[in-house]
Coordinates of C-alpha atoms in Angstrom, one line a residue:
Chain I
M30 CA 70.0 82.9 86.2
L31 CA 70.6 85.0 83.1
F32 CA 67.0 84.9 82.2
I33 CA 65.9 86.3 85.6
R34 CA 68.0 89.4 84.9
A35 CA 66.5 89.6 81.4
Y36 CA 63.0 89.3 82.8
W37 CA 63.7 92.1 85.2
I38 CA 64.9 94.3 82.4
A39 CA 61.8 93.4 80.4
F40 CA 59.6 94.3 83.4
S41 CA 61.4 97.6 83.9
T42 CA 61.0 98.4 80.2
I43 CA 57.3 97.8 80.2
L44 CA 56.9 99.7 83.4
S45 CA 59.0 102.7 82.3
K46 CA 57.1 102.8 79.0
E47 CA 53.8 102.9 80.8
I48 CA 55.0 105.7 83.1
R49 CA 56.4 107.6 80.1
R50 CA 53.0 107.2 78.4
F51 CA 50.9 108.6 81.2
M52 CA 53.4 111.4 82.0
R53 CA 53.4 112.4 78.3
I54 CA 49.7 112.9 78.3
W55 CA 49.5 114.4 81.8
Q56 CA 46.7 116.7 80.7
Q57 CA 44.5 113.7 80.2
T58 CA 45.8 111.5 83.0
L59 CA 46.9 113.5 86.0
L60 CA 45.2 116.9 85.7
P61 CA 41.5 115.8 85.5
P62 CA 41.5 113.9 88.8
A63 CA 43.0 117.0 90.5
I64 CA 40.3 119.2 89.1
T65 CA 37.4 116.8 89.7
M66 CA 38.5 116.2 93.3
T67 CA 38.9 119.9 93.9
L68 CA 35.3 120.3 92.8
Y69 CA 34.2 117.5 95.1
F70 CA 36.0 119.1 98.0
I71 CA 34.4 122.5 97.3
I72 CA 30.9 121.3 96.6
F73 CA 30.4 118.2 98.9
G74 CA 32.9 119.2 101.5
N75 CA 32.6 123.0 101.8
L76 CA 29.2 123.9 100.5
I77 CA 27.0 120.9 101.3
G78 CA 29.2 119.3 104.0
S79 CA 29.0 122.3 106.3
R80 CA 25.2 121.7 106.5
I81 CA 25.5 118.0 107.1
G82 CA 27.5 118.1 110.3
E83 CA 29.4 115.2 111.6
M84 CA 29.7 111.7 110.2
S85 CA 31.2 108.8 112.3
G86 CA 32.3 111.5 114.8
L87 CA 34.2 113.5 112.1
N88 CA 33.5 116.7 110.2
Y89 CA 32.1 115.8 106.8
M90 CA 35.1 117.1 104.9
S91 CA 37.5 114.9 106.8
F92 CA 35.1 111.9 106.5
I93 CA 34.9 112.1 102.7
M94 CA 38.6 112.8 102.0
P95 CA 39.9 109.2 102.3
G96 CA 37.1 108.0 100.0
L97 CA 37.8 110.6 97.4
I98 CA 41.5 109.8 97.4
M99 CA 40.8 106.1 97.1
M100 CA 38.2 106.7 94.3
S101 CA 40.9 108.5 92.3
V102 CA 43.4 105.8 92.9
I103 CA 41.2 102.9 91.8
N104 CA 39.7 104.8 88.8
N105 CA 43.1 105.8 87.5
A106 CA 44.8 102.4 88.1
Y107 CA 41.9 100.7 86.2
S108 CA 41.7 103.1 83.3
N109 CA 45.5 103.3 82.9
V110 CA 45.8 99.6 82.2
S111 CA 42.6 99.2 80.3
S112 CA 43.3 102.0 77.9
S113 CA 47.0 101.4 77.5
F114 CA 46.7 97.7 76.9
F115 CA 43.8 98.1 74.6
S116 CA 45.5 100.8 72.5
N117 CA 48.6 98.4 72.3
K118 CA 46.2 95.8 71.0
F119 CA 44.5 98.3 68.7
Q120 CA 47.8 99.6 67.2
R121 CA 49.1 96.0 67.3
S122 CA 52.2 97.2 69.1
I123 CA 51.5 94.4 71.6
E124 CA 53.1 92.2 68.9
E125 CA 56.4 93.8 69.9
L126 CA 56.0 92.0 73.2
L127 CA 54.5 88.8 72.0
V128 CA 57.4 88.1 69.6
A129 CA 60.0 88.8 72.3
P130 CA 61.1 86.3 75.0
V131 CA 58.9 87.9 77.7
P132 CA 56.8 85.5 79.8
N133 CA 53.1 86.2 80.4
S134 CA 53.7 86.9 84.1
V135 CA 56.2 89.7 83.2
I136 CA 53.7 91.2 80.7
L137 CA 51.0 91.2 83.3
A138 CA 53.2 92.6 86.1
G139 CA 54.6 95.3 83.8
F140 CA 51.1 96.6 82.9
V141 CA 49.7 96.2 86.4
F142 CA 52.5 98.1 88.0
G143 CA 52.1 100.8 85.4
G144 CA 48.5 101.1 86.6
V145 CA 49.7 101.1 90.2
A146 CA 52.2 103.9 89.4
R147 CA 49.5 106.1 87.9
G148 CA 47.0 105.2 90.7
L149 CA 49.6 106.1 93.4
L150 CA 50.7 109.3 91.7
T151 CA 47.1 110.4 91.3
G152 CA 46.5 109.6 95.0
I153 CA 49.4 111.8 96.0
I154 CA 48.1 114.6 93.8
V155 CA 44.6 114.4 95.3
T156 CA 46.1 114.3 98.8
V157 CA 48.0 117.5 98.1
V158 CA 44.8 119.1 96.9
A159 CA 43.1 117.9 100.1
V160 CA 45.6 119.7 102.2
F161 CA 44.1 123.0 101.0
F162 CA 40.7 122.0 102.3
T163 CA 41.2 120.0 105.5
D164 CA 43.6 118.7 108.0
V165 CA 45.3 115.5 106.4
Q166 CA 46.2 113.0 109.1
V167 CA 47.9 109.6 109.1
H168 CA 46.6 107.3 111.8
N169 CA 48.5 104.2 110.6
F170 CA 51.0 104.6 107.8
W171 CA 51.3 100.8 107.1
V172 CA 47.6 100.2 106.9
L173 CA 47.2 103.2 104.7
S174 CA 50.0 102.4 102.3
S175 CA 49.2 98.6 102.1
I176 CA 45.5 99.2 101.4
V177 CA 46.2 101.8 98.7
L178 CA 48.8 99.5 97.1
L179 CA 46.5 96.4 97.2
S180 CA 43.5 98.3 95.9
S181 CA 45.5 99.7 93.0
I182 CA 46.8 96.2 92.1
L183 CA 43.3 94.8 92.2
F184 CA 41.9 97.5 89.9
S185 CA 44.8 97.3 87.6
L186 CA 44.2 93.6 87.2
G187 CA 40.5 94.4 86.5
G188 CA 41.6 96.9 83.8
F189 CA 43.9 94.4 82.3
I190 CA 41.1 91.8 82.0
N191 CA 38.7 94.4 80.5
A192 CA 41.3 95.3 77.9
L193 CA 41.8 91.6 76.9
Y194 CA 38.1 91.2 76.3
A195 CA 37.6 94.6 74.7
N196 CA 37.1 94.7 70.9
K197 CA 36.5 98.5 70.5
F198 CA 37.2 101.6 72.6
D199 CA 33.6 101.7 73.8
D200 CA 34.2 98.4 75.6
V201 CA 37.0 100.0 77.6
S202 CA 34.7 102.8 79.0
I203 CA 31.7 100.6 79.8
V204 CA 33.0 99.1 83.0
P205 CA 34.2 102.4 84.6
T206 CA 30.9 104.1 83.7
F207 CA 28.4 101.5 84.6
V208 CA 30.3 99.5 87.2
L209 CA 33.1 101.4 88.9
T210 CA 31.4 104.7 89.3
P211 CA 28.2 103.3 90.9
L212 CA 30.2 101.0 93.1
S213 CA 32.4 103.9 94.2
Y214 CA 29.4 106.1 95.0
L215 CA 27.7 103.3 97.0
G216 CA 31.0 102.2 98.6
G217 CA 30.9 104.5 101.6
V218 CA 32.8 107.4 100.0
F219 CA 30.2 109.9 101.0
F220 CA 28.3 108.3 103.9
S221 CA 28.7 105.7 106.6
T222 CA 26.9 102.4 106.0
D223 CA 25.5 102.8 109.5
L224 CA 23.1 105.2 107.9
L225 CA 21.7 102.6 105.5
P226 CA 18.6 100.5 106.3
E227 CA 19.5 96.9 107.2
G228 CA 18.8 95.4 103.8
W229 CA 20.9 97.9 101.9
R230 CA 23.7 97.6 104.5
L231 CA 23.8 93.9 103.9
L232 CA 23.9 94.4 100.2
S233 CA 26.7 97.0 100.4
E234 CA 28.8 94.3 102.1
F235 CA 29.2 92.7 98.7
N236 CA 30.7 95.8 97.3
P237 CA 34.6 95.4 97.4
I238 CA 35.1 99.2 97.2
L239 CA 33.4 99.5 100.6
Y240 CA 36.3 97.6 102.1
M241 CA 39.0 99.6 100.3
V242 CA 37.5 102.9 101.2
N243 CA 37.0 101.9 104.9
G244 CA 40.4 100.3 105.2
F245 CA 42.0 103.5 103.8
R246 CA 39.8 105.6 106.0
F247 CA 41.1 103.6 109.0
G248 CA 44.7 104.2 107.9
M249 CA 44.1 108.0 107.7
L250 CA 41.5 108.7 110.5
G251 CA 41.3 105.5 112.6
V252 CA 37.6 104.9 111.9
S253 CA 36.0 102.3 109.8
D254 CA 32.7 100.6 109.1
V255 CA 34.3 97.3 108.4
N256 CA 36.7 94.9 110.1
L257 CA 40.3 95.4 108.9
V258 CA 41.0 91.7 108.7
T259 CA 38.0 91.1 106.5
C260 CA 39.2 94.0 104.4
Y261 CA 42.7 92.5 103.8
A262 CA 41.2 89.0 103.3
I263 CA 38.9 90.3 100.6
L264 CA 41.5 92.3 98.8
I265 CA 44.1 89.6 98.8
S266 CA 41.6 86.9 97.7
V267 CA 40.3 89.0 94.8
I268 CA 43.8 89.8 93.7
V269 CA 44.8 86.1 93.7
L270 CA 41.7 85.2 91.7
L271 CA 42.1 88.0 89.2
T272 CA 45.8 87.1 88.7
I273 CA 45.0 83.5 88.1
F274 CA 42.2 84.5 85.7
S275 CA 44.5 87.0 83.8
M276 CA 47.2 84.4 83.4
R277 CA 44.8 81.9 82.0
L278 CA 43.5 84.4 79.5
L279 CA 47.1 85.3 78.5
K280 CA 48.0 81.6 78.1
R281 CA 45.0 81.2 75.8
G282 CA 45.9 84.3 74.0
K283 CA 42.5 85.8 74.6
G284 CA 42.2 89.0 72.4
I285 CA 45.9 89.0 71.5
R286 CA 46.7 85.7 69.7
S287 CA 44.5 84.2 67.0
Chain L
M19 CA 73.4 78.9 74.0
S20 CA 77.1 77.8 73.5
S21 CA 75.8 74.7 71.7
L22 CA 74.2 76.9 69.0
N23 CA 77.7 77.5 67.5
D24 CA 78.0 73.7 66.9
Y25 CA 74.5 73.3 65.6
K26 CA 74.5 72.5 61.9
G27 CA 70.8 71.7 61.4
P28 CA 68.1 73.8 59.8
A29 CA 67.4 77.4 61.0
L30 CA 63.7 76.6 60.8
S31 CA 62.1 73.3 60.7
I32 CA 58.3 72.9 60.6
A33 CA 56.7 69.4 60.8
G34 CA 53.0 68.7 60.3
L35 CA 51.9 72.2 61.1
K36 CA 48.2 72.6 61.2
K37 CA 46.1 75.6 62.0
V38 CA 42.3 75.6 62.3
Y39 CA 40.8 79.0 63.3
D40 CA 37.9 79.2 65.8
N41 CA 35.5 79.8 62.9
G42 CA 36.5 76.4 61.4
H43 CA 38.7 77.8 58.6
V44 CA 41.6 75.5 58.0
A45 CA 44.5 77.8 57.3
L46 CA 47.3 75.2 57.3
K47 CA 46.7 71.6 56.4
G48 CA 49.8 70.0 58.1
I49 CA 52.8 71.5 56.3
D50 CA 56.4 70.5 56.5
L51 CA 59.1 73.0 55.7
E52 CA 62.9 73.4 56.3
V53 CA 65.0 76.5 55.9
T54 CA 68.7 75.9 56.1
Q55 CA 71.1 78.2 58.1
G56 CA 72.3 81.2 56.1
D57 CA 69.6 80.8 53.5
F58 CA 67.6 83.7 51.9
F59 CA 64.3 82.0 51.6
A60 CA 61.1 83.1 49.8
L61 CA 57.7 82.0 51.1
L62 CA 55.3 82.9 48.4
G63 CA 51.6 82.4 47.9
P64 CA 48.4 84.3 47.0
N65 CA 46.5 86.3 49.6
G66 CA 44.9 83.9 52.2
A67 CA 47.2 81.0 51.2
G68 CA 48.6 80.6 54.8
K69 CA 51.9 82.5 54.6
S70 CA 51.1 85.0 57.4
T71 CA 49.6 82.2 59.5
T72 CA 52.8 80.1 59.1
L73 CA 55.0 83.1 60.1
G74 CA 52.6 84.1 62.8
I75 CA 53.0 80.7 64.4
V76 CA 56.8 80.8 64.1
S77 CA 56.9 84.2 65.7
G78 CA 54.4 83.4 68.5
L79 CA 51.5 85.6 67.3
V80 CA 49.3 82.7 66.3
N81 CA 48.5 79.6 68.3
K82 CA 49.1 76.4 66.3
S83 CA 46.5 73.6 66.3
E84 CA 49.0 70.7 65.6
G85 CA 52.6 70.1 64.6
Q86 CA 56.0 71.2 65.7
V87 CA 58.1 74.2 65.0
K88 CA 61.8 74.4 65.8
L89 CA 64.2 77.3 65.5
F90 CA 67.8 76.2 65.3
G91 CA 66.7 72.9 66.9
L92 CA 64.9 74.6 69.7
D93 CA 61.2 73.9 70.1
I94 CA 59.2 77.2 70.1
E95 CA 57.1 75.9 73.0
G96 CA 59.5 73.9 75.1
D97 CA 62.5 76.1 74.6
W98 CA 60.5 79.3 73.8
Y99 CA 62.9 81.6 75.7
D100 CA 66.1 80.6 73.8
A101 CA 64.2 80.1 70.5
K102 CA 62.6 83.6 70.6
R103 CA 66.0 85.3 71.3
L104 CA 67.2 84.0 67.9
L105 CA 64.3 85.4 66.0
G106 CA 63.6 88.9 64.6
V107 CA 60.2 89.7 63.0
V108 CA 59.3 92.5 60.5
P109 CA 55.5 92.3 60.2
Q110 CA 53.4 93.3 57.2
E111 CA 51.6 96.1 58.9
F112 CA 53.1 99.0 60.9
N113 CA 52.8 97.9 64.5
F114 CA 54.7 100.3 66.6
N115 CA 53.3 103.0 68.8
Q116 CA 52.8 106.0 66.5
F117 CA 53.3 108.5 69.3
E118 CA 56.7 107.2 70.5
K119 CA 60.0 108.5 69.2
V120 CA 62.0 106.5 66.7
Q121 CA 64.9 105.6 69.0
D122 CA 62.6 105.0 71.9
I123 CA 60.8 102.3 69.9
V124 CA 64.1 100.5 69.1
I125 CA 65.4 100.9 72.7
T126 CA 62.1 99.6 74.2
Q127 CA 62.3 96.5 71.9
A128 CA 65.9 95.9 73.1
G129 CA 64.6 96.0 76.7
Y130 CA 62.1 93.2 75.9
Y131 CA 65.1 91.1 74.9
G132 CA 66.9 91.8 78.1
L133 CA 69.5 94.2 76.8
T134 CA 70.7 96.7 79.3
K135 CA 70.1 100.4 78.7
K136 CA 73.7 100.9 77.6
Q137 CA 73.5 98.0 75.1
A138 CA 70.1 99.1 73.9
V139 CA 71.4 102.6 73.1
E140 CA 74.4 101.3 71.3
Q141 CA 72.4 98.7 69.3
S142 CA 69.8 101.3 68.4
E143 CA 72.4 103.7 67.2
K144 CA 74.1 101.0 65.1
Y145 CA 70.9 99.9 63.3
L146 CA 69.3 103.4 63.0
K147 CA 72.5 104.5 61.3
A148 CA 72.7 101.5 59.1
L149 CA 69.1 102.0 58.0
D150 CA 69.6 105.8 57.5
L151 CA 67.3 106.8 60.3
W152 CA 69.7 108.2 62.8
D153 CA 68.7 111.8 61.9
K154 CA 65.1 111.0 62.7
R155 CA 65.8 109.4 66.1
D156 CA 64.0 112.0 68.1
V157 CA 61.0 112.3 65.7
P158 CA 57.7 110.7 66.7
S159 CA 57.2 107.7 64.5
R160 CA 54.0 108.9 63.0
M161 CA 55.9 111.7 61.3
L162 CA 58.0 109.3 59.2
S163 CA 57.3 108.4 55.6
G164 CA 56.1 105.0 54.6
G165 CA 59.6 103.9 53.6
M166 CA 61.1 105.1 56.8
K167 CA 58.5 103.3 58.9
R168 CA 59.4 100.1 57.0
R169 CA 63.1 100.7 57.8
L170 CA 62.3 101.4 61.4
M171 CA 60.6 98.0 61.7
I172 CA 63.7 96.4 60.3
A173 CA 65.9 98.3 62.8
R174 CA 63.6 97.2 65.6
A175 CA 63.7 93.6 64.5
L176 CA 67.5 93.6 64.3
V177 CA 68.2 95.3 67.6
H178 CA 69.0 92.0 69.4
D179 CA 71.1 90.6 66.5
P180 CA 68.8 87.7 65.6
K181 CA 70.0 84.7 63.7
L182 CA 66.8 84.4 61.8
L183 CA 64.9 87.3 60.4
I184 CA 61.4 87.0 59.1
L185 CA 60.3 89.7 56.7
D186 CA 56.6 89.8 55.8
E187 CA 56.3 91.9 52.7
P188 CA 58.9 94.4 53.8
T189 CA 58.9 96.5 50.7
A190 CA 55.1 96.9 50.3
G191 CA 54.4 100.5 49.3
V192 CA 58.1 101.4 49.1
D193 CA 59.4 103.4 46.1
I194 CA 61.9 101.7 43.7
E195 CA 65.0 103.5 44.9
L196 CA 64.4 102.7 48.5
R197 CA 63.4 99.2 47.7
L198 CA 66.8 98.7 45.9
S199 CA 68.7 100.1 48.9
M200 CA 66.7 97.8 51.2
W201 CA 67.5 94.8 49.0
E202 CA 71.2 95.7 49.2
Y203 CA 71.1 96.0 53.0
L204 CA 69.3 92.6 53.4
Q205 CA 71.7 90.9 51.0
E206 CA 74.6 92.3 53.1
L207 CA 73.0 91.1 56.3
N208 CA 72.6 87.6 54.7
T209 CA 76.0 87.3 53.1
S210 CA 78.2 89.2 55.6
F211 CA 76.6 88.3 58.9
G212 CA 75.1 85.0 58.0
T213 CA 71.6 86.0 59.1
T214 CA 69.1 83.5 57.8
I215 CA 66.2 85.5 56.1
I216 CA 62.7 84.4 55.3
L217 CA 60.9 86.7 53.0
T218 CA 57.3 86.9 51.9
T219 CA 56.5 89.3 49.1
H220 CA 54.1 89.9 46.3
Y221 CA 56.9 91.4 44.1
L222 CA 58.1 88.2 42.4
E223 CA 61.1 89.9 40.9
E224 CA 62.1 90.7 44.5
A225 CA 62.1 87.0 45.4
E226 CA 63.9 86.1 42.2
S227 CA 66.6 88.6 42.8
L228 CA 67.2 88.0 46.5
C229 CA 66.3 84.4 47.4
H230 CA 68.2 81.1 47.0
N231 CA 65.3 78.8 47.9
I232 CA 61.6 79.1 47.6
A233 CA 58.4 77.5 48.8
I234 CA 55.0 78.3 47.3
I235 CA 52.1 77.9 49.6
N236 CA 48.5 77.7 48.4
Q237 CA 45.3 76.9 50.3
G238 CA 47.2 75.8 53.4
D239 CA 49.5 73.4 51.5
I240 CA 53.1 73.7 50.3
V241 CA 52.8 73.2 46.5
K242 CA 56.5 73.9 45.6
N243 CA 59.6 73.7 47.7
T244 CA 62.8 73.9 45.8
S245 CA 65.8 76.1 44.9
M246 CA 65.2 79.2 42.9
R247 CA 67.5 77.9 40.2
S248 CA 65.7 74.6 39.8
L249 CA 62.3 76.3 39.8
L250 CA 63.4 78.7 37.1
E251 CA 64.8 75.8 35.1
E252 CA 61.3 74.4 35.0
L253 CA 60.4 77.2 32.6
H254 CA 60.2 75.8 29.1
K255 CA 59.6 79.2 27.6
Q256 CA 61.3 82.5 27.7
T257 CA 59.7 85.8 27.1
F258 CA 61.4 88.7 25.3
V259 CA 60.3 92.3 25.1
V260 CA 60.9 93.7 21.6
E261 CA 61.0 97.4 20.9
L262 CA 60.7 98.7 17.3
Q263 CA 62.3 101.8 15.6
Q264 CA 58.9 103.1 14.5
A265 CA 55.2 102.3 15.0
Y266 CA 53.6 99.5 13.0
P267 CA 49.8 100.2 13.2
A268 CA 49.1 97.2 10.9
R269 CA 50.9 94.9 13.5
P270 CA 52.2 92.3 11.1
V271 CA 51.7 88.6 11.9
L272 CA 55.0 86.8 12.7
A273 CA 54.9 83.2 11.5
D274 CA 55.2 80.5 14.1
L275 CA 55.8 82.9 17.0
D276 CA 53.6 83.5 20.0
V277 CA 53.4 87.3 20.0
S278 CA 51.5 89.7 22.2
W279 CA 51.5 93.3 21.1
K280 CA 51.7 95.9 23.9
D281 CA 51.3 98.8 21.5
D282 CA 52.2 99.6 17.9
Q283 CA 55.9 99.9 18.7
C284 CA 56.4 97.1 21.3
F285 CA 55.5 93.5 21.7
E286 CA 56.4 90.4 23.8
V287 CA 57.3 87.2 22.2
D288 CA 57.4 83.7 24.0
V289 CA 59.9 81.3 22.6
E290 CA 61.0 77.8 23.5
K291 CA 64.0 77.8 25.9
G292 CA 67.2 77.5 24.0
T293 CA 65.9 79.2 20.8
A294 CA 68.8 81.3 19.3
I295 CA 68.1 85.0 19.2
N296 CA 69.5 85.1 15.6
E297 CA 66.5 83.0 14.5
L298 CA 64.2 85.6 16.0
F299 CA 65.9 88.4 14.2
T300 CA 65.5 86.5 10.9
V301 CA 61.8 86.3 11.4
F302 CA 61.6 90.0 12.3
N303 CA 63.6 90.9 9.1
Q304 CA 61.4 88.8 7.0
A305 CA 58.4 90.7 8.4
G306 CA 60.1 94.0 7.7
L307 CA 60.4 95.1 11.3
D308 CA 63.2 97.4 12.4
V309 CA 64.1 96.3 15.9
S310 CA 65.6 98.9 18.2
G311 CA 66.0 96.7 21.3
I312 CA 65.3 93.3 22.7
R313 CA 65.5 92.2 26.4
P314 CA 64.3 89.3 28.5
K315 CA 61.2 89.9 30.5
S316 CA 62.4 90.1 34.1
N317 CA 59.6 88.5 36.2
R318 CA 60.1 85.0 34.9
L319 CA 58.9 83.7 38.2
E320 CA 55.4 85.0 37.6
A321 CA 54.5 82.3 35.2
L322 CA 55.6 79.5 37.5
F323 CA 53.9 81.1 40.4
V324 CA 50.6 81.3 38.6
D325 CA 51.0 77.8 37.3
A326 CA 51.7 76.4 40.8
V327 CA 48.8 78.1 42.5
R328 CA 46.3 77.2 39.8
K329 CA 47.0 73.5 39.9

């Protein structure tokens, strides 16, 4: 049982190192989402939103708020793991971990929960910003917290896989720019999928972010474009698949062992 | 781990170790190697010979293609957890986070080995003091000099008190004074605490001064594996450096001696092992040379090394 205690200490060490890292550079990690989301609230919520009227029976500001929070959470969870793990690879400090008696599962968990920590902290910051613009409600706390937790785990895993494959810093920014941002914008953050033509609505059902945004929106406001059970099923299935894939990559030593 | 105290076998045993990289390059051709407990062992070889690949496999940074590696009788794959706890690694290149503080780097490494925060703080203090880095504990590691960074890597590798320490060119780029103090510390570690040390270096005098046993690896094969003493006994010739009272621009020819002039006032002479120095002085007198000093050339290993890797 001694090794379980050692694994726990190793996990806490990786996690606290990750938290220390993003807190040390808070100007690059925590401040930008606060500023960006403030601008979103002002421009889309206040200036444009007032002319749009209601969406799914809610005023536009209230409608977009859960999506904007979720967008910050998933972007930050993803980029924390991808940039941190890649810079560990780049500086070769990942070797500190590889020579130590730390199993792959603990390495993965440490980095993933580092991403979750940043995602959740950013989510809290953006929620605090949102309080200045609209009435923040909690319809169902357990749905809200479980969806945000599962989403940040899922995107942290995505960031980890990205970092394993990345060979240069550009490779780390390609996915957020060309995949995450478009998927977030088309994932029901700013509009209800009911507004889409039939074909586009069917297509949007393949976008995992749609389920996260709507699940989170249900937790906050009690309205959703998707079924909650489908939402959980998709989140949990993708997490399981990405975990298995990450573990296989680690076992092979992809990007970290020659 | 209690059985480790009764274990009398080798600290490291490698059998049939082979490594073929994805591009088809065969880095190791099935080597066998044993390092006894308490040894100070030199693993030498030219660049690209397979030294770092061997040590990389032992430390878990490189996947092996074939063969078996055991640390204190524990298989690095089957018993990886216990095996890794016994190993400390000082790599060739600086591989710590340049933005972290010195003590944080050592404490974090201790955490990876399962040491509690209290133990990690105590151990980091012990080794940072021993390696003269305690005053720099709160400094970001990027602010350290090259020599200090090397010492930081040694402190980090020792934080969990390993039984086997691998040093991959630990004194590269370190000034002579610091190198000597590092030698002293490593020797103390080896003799007083019984830590087995495996060293790779391009400074052959370093290997000659520190190590008891030596293996020379070339093109993925072990071409020599013996004690330092027996290896040096293989030398049939000795080289002396002779310094003269004044310059001799004419550089007189010395009969029957293999001489190589360094400048007009200094030359090296190769003589058969066992030749009396008096005989040399007789020849120098006959040539009219006023000798001010004579000393053996220190890097005797160099000739053997070159000979071994050229075969």
